[in-house]
Coordinates of N, CA and C in Angstrom, one line a residue:
M1 N 11.3 -25.9 -4.5 CA 10.3 -24.9 -4.3 C 8.9 -25.5 -4.1
T2 N 8.1 -24.9 -3.3 CA 6.8 -25.4 -3.1 C 5.9 -24.1 -2.9
T3 N 4.7 -24.2 -3.5 CA 3.7 -23.1 -3.4 C 2.5 -23.5 -2.6
L4 N 2.2 -22.6 -1.7 CA 1.0 -22.8 -0.8 C -0.1 -21.8 -1.2
S5 N -1.3 -22.2 -1.2 CA -2.4 -21.3 -1.5 C -3.1 -20.9 -0.3
I6 N -3.5 -19.6 -0.1 CA -4.1 -19.1 1.1 C -5.3 -18.3 0.7
R7 N -6.4 -18.6 1.4 CA -7.7 -17.9 1.2 C -7.7 -16.6 2.0
N8 N -8.5 -15.6 1.5 CA -8.8 -14.4 2.2 C -7.7 -13.3 2.2
M9 N -6.7 -13.5 1.3 CA -5.8 -12.5 1.1 C -6.3 -11.5 0.1
V10 N -6.6 -10.3 0.4 CA -7.2 -9.3 -0.5 C -6.5 -8.1 -0.8
C11 N -5.4 -7.8 0.0 CA -4.7 -6.5 -0.2 C -3.2 -6.7 0.2
R12 N -2.5 -5.6 0.1 CA -1.1 -5.6 0.4 C -0.9 -5.8 1.9
H13 N -1.9 -5.3 2.7 CA -1.8 -5.5 4.2 C -1.8 -7.0 4.5
C14 N -2.6 -7.7 3.8 CA -2.7 -9.2 4.0 C -1.3 -9.8 3.7
I15 N -0.7 -9.4 2.6 CA 0.6 -9.9 2.3 C 1.6 -9.7 3.4
E16 N 1.6 -8.4 4.0 CA 2.5 -8.1 5.1 C 2.1 -9.0 6.3
A17 N 0.8 -9.2 6.6 CA 0.4 -10.1 7.7 C 0.9 -11.5 7.6
V18 N 0.8 -12.0 6.4 CA 1.3 -13.4 6.1 C 2.9 -13.5 6.3
R19 N 3.5 -12.4 5.8 CA 5.0 -12.4 6.0 C 5.4 -12.4 7.5
R20 N 4.6 -11.7 8.3 CA 4.9 -11.6 9.7 C 4.6 -13.0 10.4
I21 N 3.6 -13.7 9.9 CA 3.3 -15.0 10.4 C 4.5 -16.0 10.1
L22 N 5.0 -15.9 8.9 CA 6.1 -16.8 8.5 C 7.4 -16.5 9.3
E23 N 7.6 -15.2 9.5 CA 8.8 -14.8 10.4 C 8.6 -15.3 11.8
R24 N 7.4 -15.2 12.3 CA 7.2 -15.6 13.7 C 7.4 -17.1 13.8
L25 N 7.0 -17.9 12.8 CA 7.2 -19.3 12.8 C 8.6 -19.8 12.3
E26 N 9.4 -18.8 12.0 CA 10.8 -19.0 11.5 C 10.7 -19.9 10.2
I27 N 9.8 -19.6 9.3 CA 9.7 -20.2 8.0 C 10.2 -19.3 7.0
P28 N 11.3 -19.6 6.3 CA 11.8 -18.7 5.3 C 10.9 -18.5 4.1
D29 N 10.5 -17.3 3.8 CA 9.6 -17.0 2.7 C 10.3 -16.6 1.5
G30 N 10.0 -17.3 0.4 CA 10.6 -16.9 -0.9 C 9.8 -15.8 -1.5
D31 N 8.5 -15.9 -1.7 CA 7.7 -14.9 -2.4 C 6.3 -15.0 -1.9
V32 N 5.8 -13.9 -1.3 CA 4.4 -13.8 -0.8 C 3.6 -12.9 -1.8
T33 N 2.6 -13.4 -2.4 CA 1.7 -12.6 -3.2 C 0.3 -12.8 -2.8
L34 N -0.6 -12.1 -3.4 CA -2.1 -12.3 -3.0 C -2.5 -13.7 -3.3
G35 N -2.8 -14.4 -2.3 CA -3.4 -15.8 -2.4 C -2.3 -16.9 -2.4
S36 N -1.1 -16.6 -2.4 CA -0.1 -17.7 -2.4 C 1.2 -17.3 -1.7
V37 N 2.0 -18.4 -1.3 CA 3.3 -18.2 -0.8 C 4.2 -19.3 -1.4
T38 N 5.3 -18.8 -2.0 CA 6.3 -19.8 -2.6 C 7.4 -19.9 -1.6
L39 N 7.7 -21.1 -1.2 CA 8.7 -21.4 -0.2 C 9.9 -22.1 -0.9
P40 N 11.1 -22.0 -0.4 CA 12.3 -22.6 -1.0 C 12.3 -24.2 -0.8
A41 N 11.5 -24.6 0.2 CA 11.5 -26.1 0.4 C 10.1 -26.5 1.0
P42 N 9.7 -27.7 0.8 CA 8.4 -28.2 1.4 C 8.5 -28.1 3.0
L43 N 7.3 -27.9 3.6 CA 7.2 -27.8 5.0 C 7.0 -29.2 5.6
S44 N 7.5 -29.4 6.8 CA 7.2 -30.6 7.5 C 5.8 -30.6 8.0
A45 N 5.3 -31.8 8.4 CA 3.9 -31.9 8.9 C 3.7 -31.0 10.1
T46 N 4.7 -30.8 11.0 CA 4.6 -30.0 12.2 C 4.5 -28.5 11.7
Q47 N 5.4 -28.1 10.8 CA 5.3 -26.7 10.3 C 4.0 -26.4 9.6
T48 N 3.5 -27.4 8.8 CA 2.2 -27.2 8.2 C 1.1 -26.9 9.2
G49 N 1.1 -27.7 10.2 CA 0.1 -27.6 11.2 C 0.2 -26.3 12.0
Q50 N 1.4 -25.8 12.3 CA 1.6 -24.6 12.9 C 1.2 -23.4 12.0
L51 N 1.5 -23.5 10.7 CA 1.1 -22.4 9.8 C -0.4 -22.4 9.6
H52 N -1.0 -23.5 9.6 CA -2.5 -23.6 9.4 C -3.1 -22.9 10.6
E53 N -2.7 -23.1 11.8 CA -3.3 -22.5 13.0 C -3.0 -21.0 13.1
A54 N -1.8 -20.6 12.7 CA -1.4 -19.2 12.7 C -2.2 -18.4 11.7
L55 N -2.4 -19.0 10.5 CA -3.2 -18.3 9.5 C -4.6 -18.2 9.9
H56 N -5.2 -19.3 10.4 CA -6.6 -19.3 10.9 C -6.8 -18.2 11.9
A57 N -5.9 -18.0 12.8 CA -6.0 -17.0 13.9 C -6.1 -15.6 13.4
D58 N -5.5 -15.4 12.2 CA -5.5 -14.1 11.6 C -6.5 -13.9 10.5
G59 N -7.4 -14.9 10.4 CA -8.5 -14.8 9.4 C -8.2 -15.4 8.0
F60 N -7.1 -16.0 7.9 CA -6.7 -16.7 6.6 C -6.9 -18.2 6.7
E61 N -6.8 -18.8 5.6 CA -7.0 -20.3 5.6 C -6.1 -20.9 4.5
L62 N -5.4 -22.0 4.9 CA -4.5 -22.7 4.0 C -5.4 -23.6 3.1
I63 N -5.3 -23.6 1.8 CA -6.1 -24.3 0.9 C -5.4 -25.5 0.3
T64 N -6.0 -26.7 0.3 CA -5.3 -27.9 -0.2 C -6.1 -28.5 -1.4
D65 N -7.5 -28.2 -1.4 CA -8.3 -28.8 -2.5 C -7.9 -28.1 -3.8
P66 N -7.6 -28.9 -4.9 CA -7.2 -28.4 -6.2 C -8.2 -27.4 -6.8
E67 N -9.5 -27.8 -6.7 CA -10.5 -26.9 -7.3 C -10.7 -25.6 -6.5
E68 N -10.5 -25.7 -5.2 CA -10.6 -24.5 -4.4 C -9.4 -23.6 -4.6
I69 N -8.3 -24.2 -4.9 CA -7.1 -23.4 -5.2 C -7.3 -22.7 -6.5
L70 N -7.8 -23.4 -7.5 CA -8.1 -22.7 -8.8 C -9.1 -21.6 -8.6
T71 N -10.2 -21.8 -7.8 CA -11.2 -20.8 -7.6 C -10.6 -19.6 -7.0
E72 N -9.7 -19.8 -6.0 CA -9.1 -18.7 -5.3 C -8.2 -17.9 -6.3
R73 N -7.5 -18.6 -7.1 CA -6.6 -17.9 -8.1 C -7.5 -17.1 -9.1
V74 N -8.7 -17.6 -9.4 CA -9.6 -16.8 -10.3 C -10.0 -15.5 -9.5
R75 N -10.3 -15.7 -8.3 CA -10.8 -14.5 -7.5 C -9.7 -13.4 -7.5
H76 N -8.4 -13.8 -7.3 CA -7.4 -12.8 -7.3 C -7.1 -12.3 -8.7
A77 N -7.3 -13.1 -9.8 CA -7.1 -12.6 -11.1 C -8.2 -11.6 -11.5
V78 N -9.4 -11.8 -11.0 CA -10.5 -10.8 -11.2 C -10.2 -9.5 -10.4
M79 N -9.7 -9.6 -9.2 CA -9.4 -8.4 -8.4 C -8.3 -7.6 -9.1
H80 N -7.3 -8.3 -9.7 CA -6.3 -7.6 -10.4 C -6.9 -7.0 -11.7
H81 N -7.7 -7.7 -12.4 CA -8.4 -7.2 -13.6 C -9.2 -5.9 -13.3
V82 N -9.9 -5.9 -12.2 CA -10.8 -4.8 -11.9 C -10.0 -3.6 -11.4
R83 N -8.9 -3.8 -10.7 CA -8.1 -2.7 -10.0 C -7.0 -2.2 -10.9
D84 N -6.6 -2.9 -11.9 CA -5.5 -2.4 -12.7 C -6.1 -1.5 -13.8
E85 N -5.7 -0.3 -13.8 CA -6.2 0.8 -14.7 C -6.1 0.4 -16.2
N86 N -5.1 -0.3 -16.6 CA -4.9 -0.7 -18.0 C -5.6 -2.0 -18.3
E87 N -5.5 -2.9 -17.4 CA -6.0 -4.3 -17.7 C -7.5 -4.3 -17.7
C88 N -8.2 -3.4 -16.9 CA -9.6 -3.5 -16.8 C -10.3 -3.3 -18.1
R89 N -9.6 -2.7 -19.1 CA -10.2 -2.5 -20.4 C -9.9 -3.7 -21.4
L90 N -9.1 -4.7 -20.9 CA -8.8 -5.8 -21.8 C -9.8 -6.9 -21.6
N91 N -9.7 -7.9 -22.5 CA -10.7 -9.0 -22.5 C -10.5 -9.8 -21.2
L92 N -11.6 -10.0 -20.4 CA -11.6 -10.7 -19.1 C -11.1 -12.1 -19.3
S93 N -11.6 -12.9 -20.2 CA -11.2 -14.3 -20.3 C -9.8 -14.4 -20.7
A94 N -9.2 -13.6 -21.5 CA -7.8 -13.6 -21.9 C -6.9 -13.3 -20.6
C95 N -7.3 -12.3 -19.8 CA -6.6 -12.0 -18.6 C -6.5 -13.1 -17.7
I96 N -7.7 -13.8 -17.5 CA -7.8 -14.9 -16.5 C -7.0 -16.1 -17.0
E97 N -7.1 -16.4 -18.3 CA -6.3 -17.5 -18.8 C -4.8 -17.3 -18.6
Q98 N -4.3 -16.0 -18.8 CA -2.9 -15.7 -18.7 C -2.5 -15.8 -17.3
Q99 N -3.3 -15.4 -16.3 CA -2.9 -15.5 -14.9 C -3.1 -16.8 -14.3
V100 N -4.1 -17.6 -14.7 CA -4.4 -18.9 -14.1 C -3.7 -20.0 -14.8
G101 N -3.4 -19.8 -16.1 CA -2.7 -20.8 -16.8 C -3.5 -22.0 -17.3
Q102 N -4.8 -21.8 -17.4 CA -5.7 -22.9 -17.9 C -6.8 -22.3 -18.8
P103 N -7.4 -23.1 -19.7 CA -8.4 -22.6 -20.6 C -9.5 -22.0 -19.9
Y104 N -10.1 -20.9 -20.4 CA -11.1 -20.1 -19.7 C -12.4 -21.0 -19.5
D105 N -12.7 -21.8 -20.5 CA -13.9 -22.7 -20.4 C -13.8 -23.6 -19.2
T106 N -12.7 -24.2 -19.0 CA -12.5 -25.1 -17.9 C -12.5 -24.4 -16.6
V107 N -11.8 -23.2 -16.5 CA -11.8 -22.4 -15.3 C -13.2 -21.9 -14.9
S108 N -13.9 -21.4 -16.0 CA -15.3 -20.9 -15.8 C -16.2 -21.9 -15.2
R109 N -16.1 -23.2 -15.7 CA -17.0 -24.2 -15.3 C -16.8 -24.6 -13.8
I110 N -15.5 -24.7 -13.5 CA -15.2 -25.0 -12.1 C -15.6 -23.9 -11.1
F111 N -15.3 -22.7 -11.5 CA -15.6 -21.5 -10.7 C -17.1 -21.4 -10.5
S112 N -17.9 -21.6 -11.5 CA -19.4 -21.5 -11.4 C -19.9 -22.6 -10.5
R113 N -19.4 -23.8 -10.6 CA -19.8 -24.9 -9.7 C -19.5 -24.7 -8.2
R114 N -18.3 -24.1 -8.0 CA -17.9 -23.9 -6.6 C -18.5 -22.6 -6.0
E115 N -18.7 -21.6 -6.8 CA -19.2 -20.3 -6.2 C -20.7 -20.1 -6.4
G116 N -21.3 -20.9 -7.3 CA -22.8 -20.7 -7.5 C -23.1 -19.5 -8.3
R117 N -22.1 -18.9 -9.0 CA -22.3 -17.7 -9.9 C -21.1 -17.7 -10.9
T118 N -21.3 -17.1 -12.0 CA -20.3 -17.1 -13.1 C -19.2 -16.1 -12.8
I119 N -18.1 -16.3 -13.5 CA -17.0 -15.3 -13.3 C -17.4 -13.9 -13.7
E120 N -18.3 -13.8 -14.7 CA -18.7 -12.5 -15.2 C -19.5 -11.8 -14.1
A121 N -20.4 -12.6 -13.4 CA -21.2 -12.0 -12.3 C -20.3 -11.6 -11.1
Y122 N -19.3 -12.4 -10.8 CA -18.4 -12.1 -9.7 C -17.6 -10.8 -10.1
T123 N -17.2 -10.7 -11.4 CA -16.4 -9.6 -11.8 C -17.2 -8.3 -11.7
A124 N -18.5 -8.4 -12.1 CA -19.4 -7.2 -12.0 C -19.5 -6.7 -10.6
A125 N -19.7 -7.7 -9.7 CA -19.8 -7.3 -8.2 C -18.5 -6.7 -7.7
Q126 N -17.4 -7.2 -8.1 CA -16.1 -6.6 -7.7 C -15.9 -5.2 -8.3
R127 N -16.3 -5.0 -9.5 CA -16.2 -3.7 -10.1 C -17.1 -2.7 -9.4
I128 N -18.3 -3.1 -9.0 CA -19.2 -2.2 -8.3 C -18.5 -1.8 -6.9
E129 N -17.9 -2.8 -6.3 CA -17.2 -2.5 -5.0 C -16.1 -1.5 -5.2
R130 N -15.4 -1.6 -6.4 CA -14.3 -0.7 -6.7 C -14.8 0.7 -6.9
V131 N -15.9 0.8 -7.6 CA -16.5 2.1 -7.8 C -16.9 2.7 -6.5
K132 N -17.5 2.0 -5.6 CA -17.9 2.5 -4.3 C -16.7 3.0 -3.5
E133 N -15.7 2.2 -3.6 CA -14.4 2.5 -2.9 C -13.9 3.8 -3.3
L134 N -13.8 4.0 -4.7 CA -13.3 5.2 -5.2 C -14.2 6.4 -5.0
L135 N -15.5 6.2 -4.9 CA -16.4 7.3 -4.6 C -16.2 7.7 -3.1
D136 N -16.0 6.7 -2.3 CA -15.8 7.0 -0.8 C -14.5 7.9 -0.6
Y137 N -13.5 7.6 -1.4 CA -12.3 8.4 -1.3 C -12.5 9.8 -1.6
G138 N -13.4 10.1 -2.6 CA -13.7 11.5 -2.9 C -12.6 12.2 -3.6
E139 N -11.7 11.5 -4.2 CA -10.5 12.2 -4.9 C -10.6 12.3 -6.4
L140 N -11.6 11.5 -7.0 CA -11.7 11.5 -8.4 C -13.1 11.9 -8.8
T141 N -13.3 12.4 -10.0 CA -14.6 12.7 -10.6 C -15.2 11.4 -11.1
L142 N -16.5 11.4 -11.3 CA -17.2 10.2 -11.8 C -16.6 9.8 -13.2
G143 N -16.2 10.7 -14.0 CA -15.6 10.4 -15.3 C -14.3 9.7 -15.1
E144 N -13.5 10.1 -14.1 CA -12.2 9.5 -13.9 C -12.4 8.1 -13.3
I145 N -13.4 8.0 -12.4 CA -13.7 6.6 -11.8 C -14.2 5.7 -12.9
A146 N -15.0 6.1 -13.8 CA -15.5 5.3 -14.9 C -14.3 4.8 -15.8
F147 N -13.4 5.7 -16.0 CA -12.2 5.4 -16.8 C -11.4 4.3 -16.1
R148 N -11.1 4.5 -14.8 CA -10.3 3.6 -14.1 C -10.9 2.2 -13.9
T149 N -12.2 2.2 -13.9 CA -12.8 0.9 -13.6 C -13.3 0.2 -14.9
G150 N -13.0 0.8 -16.1 CA -13.4 0.1 -17.3 C -14.8 0.3 -17.8
Y151 N -15.5 1.2 -17.2 CA -16.9 1.5 -17.7 C -16.8 2.5 -18.9
S152 N -17.7 2.3 -19.8 CA -17.6 3.1 -21.1 C -18.2 4.5 -20.8
S153 N -19.0 4.7 -19.8 CA -19.5 6.1 -19.5 C -19.7 6.2 -18.0
T154 N -19.7 7.5 -17.6 CA -19.9 7.9 -16.2 C -21.3 7.4 -15.8
A155 N -22.3 7.7 -16.7 CA -23.7 7.4 -16.4 C -23.9 5.9 -16.0
H156 N -23.2 5.0 -16.8 CA -23.4 3.6 -16.6 C -22.7 3.2 -15.3
A157 N -21.6 3.8 -14.9 CA -21.0 3.5 -13.6 C -21.9 3.9 -12.5
K158 N -22.5 5.1 -12.6 CA -23.3 5.6 -11.5 C -24.6 4.8 -11.4
V159 N -25.2 4.4 -12.5 CA -26.5 3.6 -12.4 C -26.3 2.3 -11.7
I160 N -25.1 1.7 -12.0 CA -24.8 0.4 -11.3 C -24.6 0.6 -9.8
E161 N -23.9 1.6 -9.5 CA -23.7 1.9 -8.0 C -25.0 2.2 -7.3
N162 N -25.8 3.0 -8.0 CA -27.2 3.3 -7.4 C -28.0 2.1 -7.2
S163 N -28.1 1.3 -8.3 CA -28.9 0.1 -8.2 C -28.5 -0.9 -7.2
Q164 N -27.2 -1.1 -7.2 CA -26.6 -2.1 -6.2 C -26.9 -1.7 -4.8
R165 N -26.8 -0.4 -4.5 CA -27.0 0.1 -3.1 C -28.5 0.0 -2.7
D166 N -29.4 0.5 -3.7 CA -30.8 0.5 -3.4 C -31.4 -0.9 -3.2
I167 N -30.9 -1.8 -4.1 CA -31.4 -3.2 -4.0 C -31.1 -3.8 -2.7
N168 N -29.8 -3.6 -2.2 CA -29.4 -4.2 -1.0 C -30.1 -3.6 0.2
I169 N -30.3 -2.3 0.2 CA -31.0 -1.6 1.3 C -32.5 -2.1 1.3
A170 N -33.1 -2.2 0.2 CA -34.5 -2.7 0.1 C -34.6 -4.2 0.7
F171 N -33.5 -5.0 0.4 CA -33.5 -6.3 0.9 C -33.4 -6.3 2.4
M172 N -32.6 -5.4 2.9 CA -32.5 -5.3 4.4 C -33.8 -4.9 5.0
N173 N -34.5 -4.0 4.3 CA -35.8 -3.6 4.8 C -36.8 -4.8 4.9
E174 N -36.8 -5.6 3.9 CA -37.7 -6.8 3.9 C -37.3 -7.8 5.0
L175 N -36.0 -7.9 5.2 CA -35.5 -8.8 6.3 C -35.9 -8.3 7.6
S176 N -35.8 -6.9 7.8 CA -36.2 -6.3 9.1 C -37.7 -6.6 9.4
I177 N -38.5 -6.5 8.4 CA -40.0 -6.7 8.6 C -40.2 -8.2 9.1
I178 N -39.5 -9.1 8.4 CA -39.6 -10.5 8.8 C -39.1 -10.8 10.2
F179 N -37.9 -10.2 10.5 CA -37.3 -10.4 11.8 C -38.2 -9.8 12.9
N180 N -38.8 -8.6 12.7 CA -39.6 -8.0 13.7 C -40.8 -8.9 14.0
K181 N -41.4 -9.5 13.0 CA -42.6 -10.4 13.2 C -42.2 -11.6 13.9
M182 N -40.9 -12.0 13.8 CA -40.4 -13.2 14.5 C -39.8 -12.9 15.9
G183 N -39.8 -11.6 16.3 CA -39.3 -11.2 17.5 C -37.8 -11.2 17.6
I184 N -37.1 -11.1 16.5 CA -35.7 -11.1 16.4 C -35.1 -9.7 16.2
D185 N -34.0 -9.4 16.9 CA -33.4 -8.1 16.7 C -32.6 -8.0 15.4
T186 N -33.0 -7.2 14.5 CA -32.4 -7.1 13.2 C -30.9 -6.7 13.3
K187 N -30.6 -5.7 14.2 CA -29.3 -5.2 14.3 C -28.3 -6.3 14.8
S188 N -28.8 -7.2 15.7 CA -28.0 -8.3 16.2 C -27.7 -9.3 15.1
V189 N -28.7 -9.6 14.2 CA -28.5 -10.5 13.1 C -27.4 -10.0 12.2
L190 N -27.5 -8.7 11.8 CA -26.6 -8.1 10.9 C -25.2 -8.0 11.4
E191 N -25.1 -7.7 12.7 CA -23.8 -7.7 13.4 C -23.1 -9.1 13.3
A192 N -23.9 -10.1 13.5 CA -23.4 -11.5 13.5 C -23.0 -11.8 12.1
A193 N -23.8 -11.4 11.1 CA -23.4 -11.7 9.7 C -22.2 -10.9 9.3
G194 N -22.0 -9.7 9.9 CA -20.8 -8.9 9.6 C -19.5 -9.5 10.0
T195 N -19.5 -10.5 10.8 CA -18.3 -11.2 11.2 C -17.7 -12.0 10.1
K196 N -18.4 -12.2 9.0 CA -17.9 -12.9 7.9 C -17.1 -11.9 7.0
W197 N -15.9 -12.2 6.6 CA -15.0 -11.2 6.0 C -15.6 -10.6 4.8
N198 N -16.4 -11.3 4.0 CA -16.8 -10.7 2.7 C -18.3 -10.3 2.7
F199 N -18.9 -10.1 4.0 CA -20.2 -9.7 4.1 C -20.4 -8.2 3.7
L200 N -21.3 -7.9 2.8 CA -21.5 -6.5 2.4 C -22.5 -5.8 3.5
K201 N -22.0 -4.8 4.1 CA -22.7 -4.2 5.2 C -23.7 -3.2 4.8
F202 N -25.0 -3.6 4.7 CA -26.1 -2.7 4.4 C -27.1 -2.8 5.6
Y203 N -27.8 -1.7 5.8 CA -28.8 -1.7 6.9 C -30.1 -1.2 6.4
P204 N -31.2 -1.5 7.1 CA -32.5 -0.9 6.7 C -32.5 0.6 6.7
G205 N -33.2 1.1 5.7 CA -33.2 2.6 5.5 C -34.0 3.0 4.3
L206 N -33.8 4.3 4.0 CA -34.6 4.9 2.9 C -34.0 4.4 1.5
V207 N -34.8 4.1 0.6 CA -34.4 3.7 -0.8 C -35.0 4.7 -1.7
G208 N -34.2 5.2 -2.7 CA -34.8 6.1 -3.7 C -34.0 7.4 -3.8
G209 N -34.6 8.4 -4.4 CA -33.9 9.7 -4.7 C -34.1 10.1 -6.1
H210 N -33.6 11.2 -6.5 CA -33.8 11.8 -7.8 C -33.3 10.9 -8.9
C211 N -32.3 10.0 -8.6 CA -31.7 9.2 -9.6 C -32.6 8.1 -10.1
I212 N -33.6 7.7 -9.3 CA -34.5 6.6 -9.7 C -35.2 6.8 -11.0
G213 N -35.6 8.0 -11.3 CA -36.3 8.3 -12.5 C -35.4 8.4 -13.7
V214 N -34.1 8.6 -13.5 CA -33.2 8.8 -14.6 C -32.4 7.5 -14.9
D215 N -32.1 6.7 -13.9 CA -31.3 5.5 -14.1 C -31.8 4.6 -15.2
P216 N -33.1 4.2 -15.3 CA -33.6 3.3 -16.3 C -33.2 3.7 -17.7
Y217 N -33.1 5.0 -17.9 CA -32.8 5.5 -19.3 C -31.5 5.0 -19.8
Y218 N -30.5 4.9 -18.9 CA -29.2 4.4 -19.3 C -29.1 2.9 -19.5
L219 N -30.1 2.2 -19.1 CA -30.1 0.8 -19.3 C -30.9 0.3 -20.4
T220 N -31.5 1.3 -21.2 CA -32.3 0.9 -22.4 C -31.7 1.4 -23.6

């Protein structure tokens, strides 16, 4: 058995896409999960090269660096922690240790060095994205969303979503002012940045609303 690590797998559709790639290359797949593929036997150099090219063409990447493999496993452990309705209320460090199989202190140090931010900061960002996703679906109340994402109250879930959105829009406004002075088209720059798979798509616009005067109350 051999296990390969793959970057940019973020959902079940990615799992299906990787399975199709393996089928197309006639590589027997044992088990495909988010971030990894377990094969019954090691690949030849030719097969590895073909798989690397096929994955790259679909926006994935074969990872060989041990620290990057560990970092990718942490990303997926965090995603599972944030999206699992029961696990999101458990201790984050214990969940990561269980899924990654290494002490949290070691994992945290490597992740921070590779990512430039802590696991806790990355988790907070992923939780905000999950809240936004559930808000967009429009199928749950704020209370239900807060419960599903591990927030202790609806108000705290909403204040984080408000702040994250307004801060990013304000940042885009500042960039727009700078680009305009440089004679650069802001829309073109943002479209180019948007080709990166994990780019958060915000645009210049209005910041504020009736929540601004209320939100600070929940943070004090």
